[in-house]
Coordinates of C-alpha atoms and ligand atoms in Angstrom, one line a residue:
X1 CA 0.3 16.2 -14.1
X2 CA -2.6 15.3 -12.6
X3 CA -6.6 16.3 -12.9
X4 CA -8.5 18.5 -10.6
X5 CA -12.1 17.1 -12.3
X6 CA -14.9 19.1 -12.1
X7 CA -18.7 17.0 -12.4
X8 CA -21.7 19.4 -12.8
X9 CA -24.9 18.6 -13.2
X10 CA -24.5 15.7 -15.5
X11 CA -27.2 13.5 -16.1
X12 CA -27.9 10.6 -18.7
X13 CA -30.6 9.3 -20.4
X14 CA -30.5 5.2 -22.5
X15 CA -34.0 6.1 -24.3
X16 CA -36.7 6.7 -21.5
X17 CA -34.8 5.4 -19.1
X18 CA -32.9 8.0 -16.7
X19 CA -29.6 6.3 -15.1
X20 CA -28.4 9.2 -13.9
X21 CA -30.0 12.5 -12.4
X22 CA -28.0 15.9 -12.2
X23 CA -25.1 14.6 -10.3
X24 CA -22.5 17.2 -9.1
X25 CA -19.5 16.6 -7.5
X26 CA -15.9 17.6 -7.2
X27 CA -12.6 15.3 -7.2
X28 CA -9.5 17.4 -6.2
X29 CA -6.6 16.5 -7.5
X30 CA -4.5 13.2 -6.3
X31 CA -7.3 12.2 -4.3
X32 CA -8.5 8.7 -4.5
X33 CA -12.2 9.0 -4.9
X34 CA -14.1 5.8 -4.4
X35 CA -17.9 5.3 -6.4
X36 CA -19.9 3.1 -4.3
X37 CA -23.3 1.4 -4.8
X38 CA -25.2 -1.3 -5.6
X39 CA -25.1 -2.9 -8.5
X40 CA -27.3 -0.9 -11.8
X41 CA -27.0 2.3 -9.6
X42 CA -25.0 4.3 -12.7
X43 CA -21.6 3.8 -11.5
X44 CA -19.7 2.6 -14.8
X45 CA -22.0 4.6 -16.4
X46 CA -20.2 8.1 -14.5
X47 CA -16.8 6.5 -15.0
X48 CA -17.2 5.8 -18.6
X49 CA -18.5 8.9 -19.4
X50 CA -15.8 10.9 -17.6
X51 CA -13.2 8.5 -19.9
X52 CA -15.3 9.8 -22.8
X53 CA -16.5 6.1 -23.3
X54 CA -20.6 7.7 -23.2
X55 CA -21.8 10.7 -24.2
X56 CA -23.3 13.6 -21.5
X57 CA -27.0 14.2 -21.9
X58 CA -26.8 17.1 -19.5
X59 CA -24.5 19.0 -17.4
X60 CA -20.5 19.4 -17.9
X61 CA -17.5 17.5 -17.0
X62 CA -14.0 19.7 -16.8
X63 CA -10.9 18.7 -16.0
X64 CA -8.8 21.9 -14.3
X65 CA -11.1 23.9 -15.6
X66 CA -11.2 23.3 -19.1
X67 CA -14.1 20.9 -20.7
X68 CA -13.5 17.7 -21.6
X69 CA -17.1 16.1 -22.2
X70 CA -16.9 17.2 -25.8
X71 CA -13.9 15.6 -26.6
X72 CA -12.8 12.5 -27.2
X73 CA -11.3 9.6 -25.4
X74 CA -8.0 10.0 -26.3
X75 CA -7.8 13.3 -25.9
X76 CA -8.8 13.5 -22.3
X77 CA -5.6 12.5 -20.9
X78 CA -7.3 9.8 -18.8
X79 CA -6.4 6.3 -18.6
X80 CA -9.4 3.2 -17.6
X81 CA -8.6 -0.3 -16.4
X82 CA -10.9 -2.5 -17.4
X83 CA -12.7 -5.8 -14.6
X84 CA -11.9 -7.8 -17.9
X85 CA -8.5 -6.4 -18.3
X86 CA -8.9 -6.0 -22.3
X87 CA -5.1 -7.1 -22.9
X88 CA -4.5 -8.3 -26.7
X89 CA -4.1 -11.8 -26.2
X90 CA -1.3 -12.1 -29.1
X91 CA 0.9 -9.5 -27.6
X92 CA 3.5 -10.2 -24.8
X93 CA 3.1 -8.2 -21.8
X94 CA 5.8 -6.0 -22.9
X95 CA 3.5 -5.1 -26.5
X96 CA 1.0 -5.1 -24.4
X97 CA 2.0 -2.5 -22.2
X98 CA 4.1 -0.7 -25.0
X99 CA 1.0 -0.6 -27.7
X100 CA -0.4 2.7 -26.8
X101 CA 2.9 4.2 -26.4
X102 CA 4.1 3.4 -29.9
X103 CA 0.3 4.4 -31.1
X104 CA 1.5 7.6 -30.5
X105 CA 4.5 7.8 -31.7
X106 CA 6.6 8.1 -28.8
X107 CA 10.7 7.1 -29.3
X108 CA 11.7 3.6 -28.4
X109 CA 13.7 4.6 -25.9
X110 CA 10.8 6.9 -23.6
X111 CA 8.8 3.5 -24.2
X112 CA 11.0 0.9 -22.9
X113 CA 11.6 2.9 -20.0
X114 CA 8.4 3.6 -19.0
X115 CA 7.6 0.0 -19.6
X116 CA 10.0 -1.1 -17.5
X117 CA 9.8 1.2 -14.9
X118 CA 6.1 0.3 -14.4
X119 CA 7.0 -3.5 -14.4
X120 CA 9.1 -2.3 -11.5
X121 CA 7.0 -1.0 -9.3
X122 CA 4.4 -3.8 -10.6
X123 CA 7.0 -6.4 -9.8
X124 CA 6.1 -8.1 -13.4
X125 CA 9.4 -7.6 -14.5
X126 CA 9.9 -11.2 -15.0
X127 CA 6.7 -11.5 -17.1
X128 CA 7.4 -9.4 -19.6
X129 CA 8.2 -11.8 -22.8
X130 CA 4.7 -14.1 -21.6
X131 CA 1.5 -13.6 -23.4
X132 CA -1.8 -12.9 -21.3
X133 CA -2.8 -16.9 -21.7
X134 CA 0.4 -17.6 -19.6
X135 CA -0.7 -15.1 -16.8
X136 CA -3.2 -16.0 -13.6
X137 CA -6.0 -13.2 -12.9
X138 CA -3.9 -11.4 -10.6
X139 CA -1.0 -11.2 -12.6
X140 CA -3.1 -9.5 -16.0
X141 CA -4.9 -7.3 -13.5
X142 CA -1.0 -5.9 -13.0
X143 CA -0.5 -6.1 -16.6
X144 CA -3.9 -4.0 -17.1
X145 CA -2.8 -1.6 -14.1
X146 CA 0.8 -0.9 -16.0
X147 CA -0.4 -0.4 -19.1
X148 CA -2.5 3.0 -17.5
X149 CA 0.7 3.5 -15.8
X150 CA 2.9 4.2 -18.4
X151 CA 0.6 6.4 -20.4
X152 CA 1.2 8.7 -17.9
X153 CA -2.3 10.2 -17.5
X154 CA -3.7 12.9 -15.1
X155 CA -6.3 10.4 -14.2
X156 CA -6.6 6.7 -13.5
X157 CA -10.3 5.3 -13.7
X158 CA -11.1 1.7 -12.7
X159 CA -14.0 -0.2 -13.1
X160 CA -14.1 -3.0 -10.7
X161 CA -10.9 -4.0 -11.3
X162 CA -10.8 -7.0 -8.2
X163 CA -14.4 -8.5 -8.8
X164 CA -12.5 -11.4 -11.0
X165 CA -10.1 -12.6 -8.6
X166 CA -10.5 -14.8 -5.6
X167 CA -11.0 -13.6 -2.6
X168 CA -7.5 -14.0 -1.1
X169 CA -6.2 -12.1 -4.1
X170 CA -8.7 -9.6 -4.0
X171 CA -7.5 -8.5 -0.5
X172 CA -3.8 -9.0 -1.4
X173 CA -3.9 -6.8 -4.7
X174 CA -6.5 -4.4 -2.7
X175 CA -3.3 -3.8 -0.1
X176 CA -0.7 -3.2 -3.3
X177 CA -3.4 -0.9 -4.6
X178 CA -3.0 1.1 -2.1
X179 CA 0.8 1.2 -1.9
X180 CA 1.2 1.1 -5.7
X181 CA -1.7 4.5 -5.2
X182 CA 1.3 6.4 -2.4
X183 CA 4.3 5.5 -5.4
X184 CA 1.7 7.3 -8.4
X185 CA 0.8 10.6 -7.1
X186 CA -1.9 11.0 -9.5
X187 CA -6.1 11.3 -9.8
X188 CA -7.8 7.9 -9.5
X189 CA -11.3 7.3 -9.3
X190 CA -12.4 3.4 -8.0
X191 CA -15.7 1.9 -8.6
X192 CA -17.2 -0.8 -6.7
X193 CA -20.0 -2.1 -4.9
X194 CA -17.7 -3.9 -2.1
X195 CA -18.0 -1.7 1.0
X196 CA -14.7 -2.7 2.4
X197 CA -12.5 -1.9 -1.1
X198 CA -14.1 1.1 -0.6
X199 CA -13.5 2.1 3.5
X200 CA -10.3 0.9 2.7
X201 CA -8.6 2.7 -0.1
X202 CA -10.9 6.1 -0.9
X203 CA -9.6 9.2 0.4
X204 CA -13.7 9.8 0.0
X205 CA -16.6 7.8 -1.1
X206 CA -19.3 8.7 -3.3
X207 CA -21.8 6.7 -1.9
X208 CA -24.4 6.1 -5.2
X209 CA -28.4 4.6 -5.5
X210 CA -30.9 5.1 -7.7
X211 CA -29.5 7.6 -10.0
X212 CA -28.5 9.7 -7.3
X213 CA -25.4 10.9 -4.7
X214 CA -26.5 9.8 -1.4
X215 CA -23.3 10.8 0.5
X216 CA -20.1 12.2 -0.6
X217 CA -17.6 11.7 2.3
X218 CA -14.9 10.6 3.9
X219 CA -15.0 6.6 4.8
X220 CA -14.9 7.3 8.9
X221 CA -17.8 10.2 8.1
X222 CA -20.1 8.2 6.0
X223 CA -19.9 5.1 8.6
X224 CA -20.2 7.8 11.7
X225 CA -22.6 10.2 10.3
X226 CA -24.3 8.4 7.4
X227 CA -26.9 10.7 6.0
X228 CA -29.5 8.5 5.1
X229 CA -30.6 5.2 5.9
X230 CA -29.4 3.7 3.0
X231 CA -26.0 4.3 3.3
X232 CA -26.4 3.1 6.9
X233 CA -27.6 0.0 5.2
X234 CA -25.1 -0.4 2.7
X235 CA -21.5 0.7 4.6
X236 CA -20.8 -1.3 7.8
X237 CA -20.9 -5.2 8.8
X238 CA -23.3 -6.4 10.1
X239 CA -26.0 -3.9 8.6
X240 CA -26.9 -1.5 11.3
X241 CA -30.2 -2.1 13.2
X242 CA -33.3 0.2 13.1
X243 CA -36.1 0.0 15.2
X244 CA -39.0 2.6 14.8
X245 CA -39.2 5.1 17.7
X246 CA -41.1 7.3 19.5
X247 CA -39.8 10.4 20.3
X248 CA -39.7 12.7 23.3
X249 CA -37.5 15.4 24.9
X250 CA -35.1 15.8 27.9
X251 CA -32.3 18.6 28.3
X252 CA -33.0 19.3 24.5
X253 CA -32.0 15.5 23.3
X254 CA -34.3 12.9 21.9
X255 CA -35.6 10.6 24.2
X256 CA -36.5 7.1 22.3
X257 CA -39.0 4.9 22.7
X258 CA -38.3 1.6 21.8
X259 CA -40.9 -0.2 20.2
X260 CA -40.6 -2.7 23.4
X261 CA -41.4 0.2 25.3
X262 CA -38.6 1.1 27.1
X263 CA -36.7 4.5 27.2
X264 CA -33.3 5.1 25.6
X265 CA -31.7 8.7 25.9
X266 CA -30.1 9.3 23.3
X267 CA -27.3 12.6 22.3
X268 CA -29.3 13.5 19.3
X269 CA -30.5 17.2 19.3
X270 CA -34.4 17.2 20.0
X271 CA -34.2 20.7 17.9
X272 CA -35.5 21.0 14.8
X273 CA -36.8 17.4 14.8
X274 CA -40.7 16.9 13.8
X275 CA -42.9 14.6 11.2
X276 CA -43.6 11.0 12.2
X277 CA -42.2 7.9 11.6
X278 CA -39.0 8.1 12.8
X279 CA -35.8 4.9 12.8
X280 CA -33.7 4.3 15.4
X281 CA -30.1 3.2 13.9
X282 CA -27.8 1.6 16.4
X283 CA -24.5 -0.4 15.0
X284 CA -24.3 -4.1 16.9
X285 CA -21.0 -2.7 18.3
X286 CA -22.8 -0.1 20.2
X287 CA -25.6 -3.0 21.3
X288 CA -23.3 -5.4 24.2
X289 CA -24.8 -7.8 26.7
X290 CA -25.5 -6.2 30.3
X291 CA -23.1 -7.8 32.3
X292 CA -23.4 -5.0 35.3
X293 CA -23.8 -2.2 33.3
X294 CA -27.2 -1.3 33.6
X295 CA -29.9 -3.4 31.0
X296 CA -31.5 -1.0 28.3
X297 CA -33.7 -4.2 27.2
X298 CA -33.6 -8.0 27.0
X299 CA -34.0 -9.9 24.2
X300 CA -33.7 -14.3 23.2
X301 CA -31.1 -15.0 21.0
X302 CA -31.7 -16.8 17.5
X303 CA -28.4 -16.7 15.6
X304 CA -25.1 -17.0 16.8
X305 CA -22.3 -15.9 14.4
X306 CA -18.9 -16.4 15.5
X307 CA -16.1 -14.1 14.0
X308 CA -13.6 -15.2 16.1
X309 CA -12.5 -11.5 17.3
X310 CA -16.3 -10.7 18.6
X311 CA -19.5 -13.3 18.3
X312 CA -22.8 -11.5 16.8
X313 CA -25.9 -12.5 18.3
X314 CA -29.3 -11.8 16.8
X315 CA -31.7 -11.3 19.6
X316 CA -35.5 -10.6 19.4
X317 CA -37.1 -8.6 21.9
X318 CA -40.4 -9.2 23.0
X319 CA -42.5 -7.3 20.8
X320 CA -40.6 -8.9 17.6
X321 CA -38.0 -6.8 16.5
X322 CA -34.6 -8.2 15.9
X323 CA -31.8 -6.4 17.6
X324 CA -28.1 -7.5 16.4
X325 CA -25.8 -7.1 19.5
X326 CA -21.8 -7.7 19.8
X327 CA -20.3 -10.4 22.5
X328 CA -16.7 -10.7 22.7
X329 CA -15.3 -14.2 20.5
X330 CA -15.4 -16.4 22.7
X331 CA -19.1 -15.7 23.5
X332 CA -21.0 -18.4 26.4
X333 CA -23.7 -17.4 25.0
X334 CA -26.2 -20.6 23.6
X335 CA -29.3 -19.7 20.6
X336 CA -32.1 -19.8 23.1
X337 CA -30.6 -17.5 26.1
X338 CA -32.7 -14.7 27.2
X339 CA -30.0 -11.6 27.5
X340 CA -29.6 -8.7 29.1
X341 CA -28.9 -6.4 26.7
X342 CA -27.5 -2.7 27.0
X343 CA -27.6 0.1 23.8
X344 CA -25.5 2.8 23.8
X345 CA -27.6 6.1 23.5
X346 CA -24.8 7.7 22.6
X347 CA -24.1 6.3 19.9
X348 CA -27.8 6.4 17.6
X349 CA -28.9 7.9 14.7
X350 CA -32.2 8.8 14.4
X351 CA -34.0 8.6 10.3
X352 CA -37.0 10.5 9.3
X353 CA -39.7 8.5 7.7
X354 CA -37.8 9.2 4.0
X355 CA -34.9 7.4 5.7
X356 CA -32.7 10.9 6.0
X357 CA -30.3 11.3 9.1
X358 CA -31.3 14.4 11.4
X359 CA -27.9 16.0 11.6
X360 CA -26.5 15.6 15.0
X361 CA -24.1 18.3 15.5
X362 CA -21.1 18.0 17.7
X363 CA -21.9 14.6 18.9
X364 CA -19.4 11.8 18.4
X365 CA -20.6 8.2 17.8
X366 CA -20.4 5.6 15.8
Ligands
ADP1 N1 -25.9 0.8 -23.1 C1 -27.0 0.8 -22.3 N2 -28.2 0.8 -22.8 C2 -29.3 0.8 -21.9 N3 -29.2 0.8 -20.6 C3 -27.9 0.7 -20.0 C4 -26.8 0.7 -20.9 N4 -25.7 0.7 -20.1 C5 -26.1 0.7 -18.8 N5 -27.5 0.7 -18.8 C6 -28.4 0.7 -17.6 O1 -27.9 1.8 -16.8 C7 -28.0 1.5 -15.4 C8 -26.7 1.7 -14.8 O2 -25.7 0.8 -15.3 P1 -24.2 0.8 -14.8 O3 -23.7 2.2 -14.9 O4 -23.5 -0.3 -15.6 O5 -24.4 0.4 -13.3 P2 -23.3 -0.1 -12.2 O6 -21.9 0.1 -12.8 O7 -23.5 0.8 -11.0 O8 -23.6 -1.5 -11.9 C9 -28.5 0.0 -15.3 O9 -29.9 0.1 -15.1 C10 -28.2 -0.5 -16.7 O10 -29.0 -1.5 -17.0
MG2 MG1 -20.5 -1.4 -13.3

């Protein structure tokens, strides 16, 4: 089984404060939906009240098309895992994982099964008789992730489940997420505010920021087409620059004026487009230095990162804006330099003064 869930208008309310305002949106079933956003934007507070864990001040939840806000946690079919894991520290892993099974009342024999089928495809078979205390972060967070398994749930929710481990674990267990996620055909919905948990492993990303849905999209559509500037902001490393622009027209595309004063064509439909206080967005891998191709700008570099696979340089053009451009990793290129450097047109987005993305149709960039 698994949960087609159904989100409609649901907002919440902790006294005068509003965390969350009419939020809609649909997760079909199997997908791996990722909610994304800073931290305080309301993201544990949709999960937990999709588990049942907080009460719906407005708007319904349904699960293939029945209700489910009104009822209770256990009766949702839905299993959580917790960042803090939440394992009884007095049980073995086996009781651990076992507990909500027997709670239940399901035979011995269904339970030890399950139990050690998940521990299987875990590979914490050999763990089973150790208590939590004799388990490193990684190895509870498996615990934690077998003990939803074996309830068997249409849905799997979970809460920042890699923001305790270190970062070498986080990417490892981030990679068996996402094979243990091809093995469990079921629902699961992710939260976190790590951009790169969520490119990697969400079918689509709810991108999330003060109390609202900013974006709901696949991860290649919200890093080629985000919709606003904040989502611009928050998916993609380095951040993607902005300059403000002045706008003009040629062949029915925006013509940019940089605020050093040169020209940039860019393959943004002119159409449409009016108000002030426009923002250029161009990612540093569309910003290179000049060598022979021909100079948009030039610009004296201030910081040099060094990736290894591609250098960043942050240059600042003449009038004071800072421009982050891309040089391959091995860069020559010394803090000081003055560069040529050359922006791909093609590859802009242009923000209104609220910070929304015109809507480019038909034009690929990134
Ligand atoms: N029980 C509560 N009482 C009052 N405010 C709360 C409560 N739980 C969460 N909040 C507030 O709701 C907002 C969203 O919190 P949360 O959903 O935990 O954000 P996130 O998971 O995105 O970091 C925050 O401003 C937080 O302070
Ligand atoms: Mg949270």
């Amino acid at each position: 089984m698994t949960a087609h869930i159904e989100i409609q208008n649901v907002s919440k309310r902790y006294g005068s404060l509003t965390v969350l305002d009419g939020l809609s949106l649909t997760i079909n079933a199997n997908e791996f939906m990722v909610f994304l956003g800073p931290s305080g934007c309301g993201k544990s507070t949709l999960l937990r009240m999709i588990a049942g864990l907080e009460s719906v001040d407005d708007g319904t939840i349904s699960i293939n098309g029945e209700r489910i806000d009104n009822l209770p946690p256990g009766q949702r079919d839905i299993a959580m895992v917790f960042q803090s894991y939440a394992l009884y520290p007095h049980m073995t892993v086996a009781d651990n994982m076992a507990f909500g099974l027997r709670n239940i009342g399901l035979p011995a024999e269904v339970i030890s099964a399950r139990v050690a089928e998940a521990a299987r495809m875990l590979e914490i078979g050999h763990l089973l008789e150790r208590k939590p205390g004799q388990l490193s972060g990684g190895q509870r967070q498996r615990v934690a992730i077998g003990r939803a398994i074996v309830k068997e749930p249409k849905a799997f929710l979970f809460d920042e489940p890699l923001s305790n481990l270190d970062a070498a674990l986080r990417v490892r267990t981030r990679v068996e997420l996402a094979q243990l996620r091809n093995r469990v055909r079921s629902t699961m919905i992710f939260v976190t505010h790590d951009q790169i948990e969520a490119m990697t492993l969400a079918d689509r990303i709810v991108v999330m920021n003060n109390r609202k849905i900013e974006q709901i999209g696949t991860p290649m559509e919200i890093y080629s087409r985000p919709a606003s500037r904040f989502v611009a902001t928050f998916v993609g490393s380095p951040t993607m620059n902005f300059l403000p622009v002045g706008l003009s027209g040629e062949n029915g595309f925006a013509r940019a004026k940089l605020p050093d004063g040169t020209d940039l064509q860019t393959a943004i439909r002119l159409e449409g487009i009016n108000g002030s206080g426009h923002s250029l967005g161009i990612r540093a891998e569309a910003v290179k230095l000049a060598n022979g191709t021909a100079a948009t700008t030039t610009g004296k570099v201030e910081v040099i990162e060094r990736l290894g696979d591609r250098t960043l340089l942050y240059t600042r053009l003449k009038e004071g804006s800072v421009v982050i451009a891309e040089d391959v990793g091995n860069s020559r290129i010394a803090i000081g330099d003055q560069v040529a450097l050359a922006l791909d047109g093609a590859r802009t987005h242009l923000f209104n003064a609220e910070g929304r993305a015109w809507h480019n149709e038909g034009v690929g960039h990134g």
